[in-house]
Amino acid sequence: MSANKIPARPMEYPYTMAAKFTHFPYKMYFNHANWRYKWSVIGYGLSIPFFIFLNNALNSPGNQEKRKEFERKIHKDHEEHLKHLK
């Protein structure tokens, strides 16, 4: 008998996490379970493009320069305030 033989029937209880993920009834939950599951999946899917756009806009080189200038201004104002306290 070969050690690599595939079992004829699936496991009665999936013990490993990978087996639990593969045996989970996703289609049943999406179609028949609580409405929150279905709409959370749809909502996550619709919000991903917005977050990608936001990430690209905030991390653009032009915006990075604006942010560095703003931080320099804040740091300068803070140093002036500290000089005033001395």
CSV table of N, CA and C in Angstrom, one decimal:
chain,number,residue,atom,x,y,z
A,1,MET,N,0.9,-1.2,0.0
A,1,MET,CA,0.0,0.0,0.0
A,1,MET,C,0.9,1.2,0.0
A,2,SER,N,0.6,2.2,-0.8
A,2,SER,CA,1.4,3.4,-1.0
A,2,SER,C,1.0,4.4,0.1
A,3,ALA,N,2.1,5.1,0.6
A,3,ALA,CA,1.8,6.2,1.6
A,3,ALA,C,1.2,7.4,1.0
A,4,ASN,N,1.3,7.6,-0.3
A,4,ASN,CA,0.8,8.8,-1.0
A,4,ASN,C,-0.6,8.6,-1.6
A,5,LYS,N,-1.3,7.5,-1.2
A,5,LYS,CA,-2.6,7.3,-1.7
A,5,LYS,C,-3.6,8.3,-1.2
A,6,ILE,N,-4.4,8.8,-2.1
A,6,ILE,CA,-5.4,9.8,-1.7
A,6,ILE,C,-6.6,9.0,-1.0
A,7,PRO,N,-7.2,9.5,0.1
A,7,PRO,CA,-8.3,8.8,0.7
A,7,PRO,C,-9.5,8.8,-0.2
A,8,ALA,N,-10.3,7.8,-0.1
A,8,ALA,CA,-11.5,7.6,-0.9
A,8,ALA,C,-12.6,8.6,-0.5
A,9,ARG,N,-12.7,9.0,0.8
A,9,ARG,CA,-13.7,9.9,1.3
A,9,ARG,C,-13.1,11.0,2.0
A,10,PRO,N,-13.7,12.2,2.1
A,10,PRO,CA,-13.1,13.3,2.9
A,10,PRO,C,-13.2,13.0,4.4
A,11,MET,N,-12.4,13.8,5.1
A,11,MET,CA,-12.3,13.7,6.5
A,11,MET,C,-13.6,14.0,7.2
A,12,GLU,N,-13.9,13.3,8.3
A,12,GLU,CA,-15.2,13.6,9.0
A,12,GLU,C,-15.1,15.0,9.6
A,13,TYR,N,-14.0,15.3,10.2
A,13,TYR,CA,-13.8,16.6,10.8
A,13,TYR,C,-12.5,17.2,10.3
A,14,PRO,N,-12.5,18.4,9.7
A,14,PRO,CA,-11.2,19.0,9.2
A,14,PRO,C,-10.4,19.5,10.4
A,15,TYR,N,-9.3,18.9,10.7
A,15,TYR,CA,-8.5,19.2,11.8
A,15,TYR,C,-7.6,20.4,11.6
A,16,THR,N,-7.0,20.6,10.4
A,16,THR,CA,-6.1,21.7,10.2
A,16,THR,C,-6.8,22.9,9.7
A,17,MET,N,-6.2,24.1,9.8
A,17,MET,CA,-6.9,25.3,9.4
A,17,MET,C,-7.1,25.4,7.9
A,18,ALA,N,-6.1,24.8,7.2
A,18,ALA,CA,-6.3,24.8,5.7
A,18,ALA,C,-7.5,24.0,5.3
A,19,ALA,N,-7.7,22.8,6.0
A,19,ALA,CA,-8.9,22.0,5.7
A,19,ALA,C,-10.2,22.7,6.1
A,20,LYS,N,-10.1,23.4,7.2
A,20,LYS,CA,-11.3,24.2,7.7
A,20,LYS,C,-11.7,25.2,6.7
A,21,PHE,N,-10.7,25.9,6.1
A,21,PHE,CA,-11.0,27.0,5.1
A,21,PHE,C,-11.5,26.4,3.8
A,22,THR,N,-11.0,25.2,3.4
A,22,THR,CA,-11.4,24.6,2.2
A,22,THR,C,-12.8,24.0,2.3
A,23,HIS,N,-13.2,23.5,3.5
A,23,HIS,CA,-14.5,22.9,3.7
A,23,HIS,C,-15.6,23.8,4.1
A,24,PHE,N,-15.2,25.1,4.3
A,24,PHE,CA,-16.2,26.1,4.8
A,24,PHE,C,-17.3,26.3,3.7
A,25,PRO,N,-18.6,26.4,4.0
A,25,PRO,CA,-19.6,26.5,3.0
A,25,PRO,C,-19.8,28.0,2.6
A,26,TYR,N,-18.8,28.6,1.9
A,26,TYR,CA,-18.9,30.0,1.6
A,26,TYR,C,-20.1,30.4,0.8
A,27,LYS,N,-20.5,29.5,-0.2
A,27,LYS,CA,-21.6,29.8,-1.1
A,27,LYS,C,-22.9,29.9,-0.2
A,28,MET,N,-23.1,28.9,0.7
A,28,MET,CA,-24.3,28.9,1.5
A,28,MET,C,-24.4,30.1,2.4
A,29,TYR,N,-23.2,30.6,3.0
A,29,TYR,CA,-23.2,31.8,3.8
A,29,TYR,C,-23.6,33.0,3.0
A,30,PHE,N,-23.0,33.1,1.8
A,30,PHE,CA,-23.2,34.2,0.9
A,30,PHE,C,-24.7,34.3,0.5
A,31,ASN,N,-25.3,33.2,0.2
A,31,ASN,CA,-26.7,33.2,-0.3
A,31,ASN,C,-27.8,33.1,0.8
A,32,HIS,N,-27.5,32.4,1.8
A,32,HIS,CA,-28.6,32.1,2.8
A,32,HIS,C,-28.4,32.6,4.2
A,33,ALA,N,-27.2,32.9,4.5
A,33,ALA,CA,-26.9,33.3,5.9
A,33,ALA,C,-27.3,34.7,6.2
A,34,ASN,N,-26.9,35.2,7.3
A,34,ASN,CA,-27.2,36.6,7.7
A,34,ASN,C,-26.8,37.6,6.7
A,35,TRP,N,-27.6,38.6,6.5
A,35,TRP,CA,-27.4,39.6,5.5
A,35,TRP,C,-26.1,40.4,5.7
A,36,ARG,N,-25.7,40.5,7.0
A,36,ARG,CA,-24.4,41.2,7.2
A,36,ARG,C,-23.2,40.6,6.5
A,37,TYR,N,-23.2,39.3,6.4
A,37,TYR,CA,-22.1,38.6,5.8
A,37,TYR,C,-22.0,39.0,4.3
A,38,LYS,N,-23.2,38.9,3.6
A,38,LYS,CA,-23.2,39.2,2.2
A,38,LYS,C,-22.8,40.7,1.9
A,39,TRP,N,-23.4,41.6,2.7
A,39,TRP,CA,-23.2,43.0,2.4
A,39,TRP,C,-21.8,43.5,2.9
A,40,SER,N,-21.2,42.8,3.9
A,40,SER,CA,-19.9,43.2,4.3
A,40,SER,C,-18.9,42.8,3.2
A,41,VAL,N,-19.1,41.6,2.5
A,41,VAL,CA,-18.2,41.2,1.4
A,41,VAL,C,-18.4,42.2,0.3
A,42,ILE,N,-19.6,42.5,-0.1
A,42,ILE,CA,-19.9,43.5,-1.1
A,42,ILE,C,-19.3,44.9,-0.8
A,43,GLY,N,-19.4,45.3,0.4
A,43,GLY,CA,-18.9,46.6,0.9
A,43,GLY,C,-17.4,46.6,0.8
A,44,TYR,N,-16.7,45.6,1.3
A,44,TYR,CA,-15.3,45.5,1.2
A,44,TYR,C,-14.8,45.6,-0.3
A,45,GLY,N,-15.5,44.8,-1.1
A,45,GLY,CA,-15.1,44.8,-2.5
A,45,GLY,C,-15.3,46.2,-3.2
A,46,LEU,N,-16.3,46.9,-2.8
A,46,LEU,CA,-16.5,48.2,-3.4
A,46,LEU,C,-15.6,49.3,-2.8
A,47,SER,N,-15.2,49.1,-1.6
A,47,SER,CA,-14.3,50.1,-1.0
A,47,SER,C,-12.8,50.0,-1.3
A,48,ILE,N,-12.4,48.8,-1.8
A,48,ILE,CA,-11.0,48.6,-2.1
A,48,ILE,C,-10.5,49.6,-3.2
A,49,PRO,N,-11.3,49.9,-4.3
A,49,PRO,CA,-10.8,50.8,-5.3
A,49,PRO,C,-10.6,52.2,-4.7
A,50,PHE,N,-11.5,52.6,-3.8
A,50,PHE,CA,-11.4,53.9,-3.2
A,50,PHE,C,-10.1,54.0,-2.3
A,51,PHE,N,-9.8,53.0,-1.6
A,51,PHE,CA,-8.6,53.0,-0.7
A,51,PHE,C,-7.4,53.0,-1.6
A,52,ILE,N,-7.4,52.3,-2.7
A,52,ILE,CA,-6.3,52.3,-3.6
A,52,ILE,C,-6.1,53.7,-4.2
A,53,PHE,N,-7.1,54.4,-4.6
A,53,PHE,CA,-7.1,55.8,-5.1
A,53,PHE,C,-6.5,56.7,-4.0
A,54,LEU,N,-7.0,56.6,-2.8
A,54,LEU,CA,-6.6,57.4,-1.7
A,54,LEU,C,-5.1,57.2,-1.4
A,55,ASN,N,-4.7,56.0,-1.4
A,55,ASN,CA,-3.3,55.7,-1.1
A,55,ASN,C,-2.4,56.3,-2.2
A,56,ASN,N,-2.8,56.1,-3.5
A,56,ASN,CA,-2.0,56.7,-4.6
A,56,ASN,C,-1.9,58.2,-4.5
A,57,ALA,N,-3.1,58.9,-4.1
A,57,ALA,CA,-3.1,60.3,-4.0
A,57,ALA,C,-2.3,60.8,-2.9
A,58,LEU,N,-2.3,60.2,-1.7
A,58,LEU,CA,-1.6,60.7,-0.6
A,58,LEU,C,-0.1,60.4,-0.7
A,59,ASN,N,0.3,59.4,-1.4
A,59,ASN,CA,1.7,59.0,-1.5
A,59,ASN,C,2.4,59.5,-2.8
A,60,SER,N,1.7,60.4,-3.5
A,60,SER,CA,2.3,61.0,-4.7
A,60,SER,C,3.5,61.9,-4.3
A,61,PRO,N,4.5,62.0,-5.2
A,61,PRO,CA,5.6,62.9,-4.9
A,61,PRO,C,5.2,64.3,-4.6
A,62,GLY,N,4.3,64.9,-5.3
A,62,GLY,CA,3.9,66.3,-5.1
A,62,GLY,C,3.3,66.4,-3.7
A,63,ASN,N,2.5,65.5,-3.3
A,63,ASN,CA,1.9,65.5,-2.0
A,63,ASN,C,2.9,65.3,-0.9
A,64,GLN,N,3.9,64.5,-1.1
A,64,GLN,CA,4.9,64.2,-0.2
A,64,GLN,C,5.7,65.5,0.1
A,65,GLU,N,6.0,66.3,-1.0
A,65,GLU,CA,6.7,67.6,-0.8
A,65,GLU,C,5.8,68.6,0.0
A,66,LYS,N,4.5,68.6,-0.3
A,66,LYS,CA,3.6,69.5,0.5
A,66,LYS,C,3.6,69.1,2.0
A,67,ARG,N,3.6,67.8,2.2
A,67,ARG,CA,3.6,67.3,3.6
A,67,ARG,C,4.9,67.7,4.3
A,68,LYS,N,6.0,67.5,3.6
A,68,LYS,CA,7.3,67.8,4.3
A,68,LYS,C,7.4,69.3,4.6
A,69,GLU,N,6.9,70.2,3.7
A,69,GLU,CA,6.9,71.6,3.9
A,69,GLU,C,6.0,72.0,5.1
A,70,PHE,N,4.9,71.3,5.2
A,70,PHE,CA,3.9,71.5,6.3
A,70,PHE,C,4.6,71.1,7.6
A,71,GLU,N,5.3,70.0,7.6
A,71,GLU,CA,5.9,69.5,8.9
A,71,GLU,C,7.1,70.5,9.3
A,72,ARG,N,7.8,71.0,8.2
A,72,ARG,CA,8.9,72.0,8.6
A,72,ARG,C,8.3,73.2,9.2
A,73,LYS,N,7.1,73.7,8.7
A,73,LYS,CA,6.5,74.9,9.2
A,73,LYS,C,6.0,74.6,10.7
A,74,ILE,N,5.4,73.4,10.9
A,74,ILE,CA,5.0,73.1,12.3
A,74,ILE,C,6.2,73.0,13.2
A,75,HIS,N,7.3,72.4,12.8
A,75,HIS,CA,8.5,72.3,13.6
A,75,HIS,C,9.0,73.6,13.9
A,76,LYS,N,9.1,74.5,12.9
A,76,LYS,CA,9.6,75.9,13.1
A,76,LYS,C,8.7,76.6,14.1
A,77,ASP,N,7.4,76.5,14.0
A,77,ASP,CA,6.5,77.2,14.9
A,77,ASP,C,6.7,76.7,16.3
A,78,HIS,N,6.9,75.4,16.4
A,78,HIS,CA,7.1,74.8,17.8
A,78,HIS,C,8.4,75.2,18.4
A,79,GLU,N,9.5,75.3,17.6
A,79,GLU,CA,10.8,75.8,18.1
A,79,GLU,C,10.6,77.3,18.6
A,80,GLU,N,9.9,78.1,17.8
A,80,GLU,CA,9.7,79.5,18.2
A,80,GLU,C,8.9,79.6,19.5
A,81,HIS,N,8.0,78.7,19.7
A,81,HIS,CA,7.2,78.7,20.9
A,81,HIS,C,8.1,78.3,22.1
A,82,LEU,N,9.0,77.3,21.9
A,82,LEU,CA,9.9,76.9,23.0
A,82,LEU,C,10.9,78.0,23.3
A,83,LYS,N,11.3,78.8,22.3
A,83,LYS,CA,12.2,79.9,22.6
A,83,LYS,C,11.5,81.0,23.5
A,84,HIS,N,10.2,81.1,23.2
A,84,HIS,CA,9.4,82.1,23.9
A,84,HIS,C,9.3,81.7,25.4
A,85,LEU,N,9.2,80.4,25.7
A,85,LEU,CA,9.1,79.9,27.0
A,85,LEU,C,10.4,80.1,27.9
A,86,LYS,N,11.5,80.1,27.2
A,86,LYS,CA,12.8,80.2,28.0
A,86,LYS,C,13.0,81.6,28.5
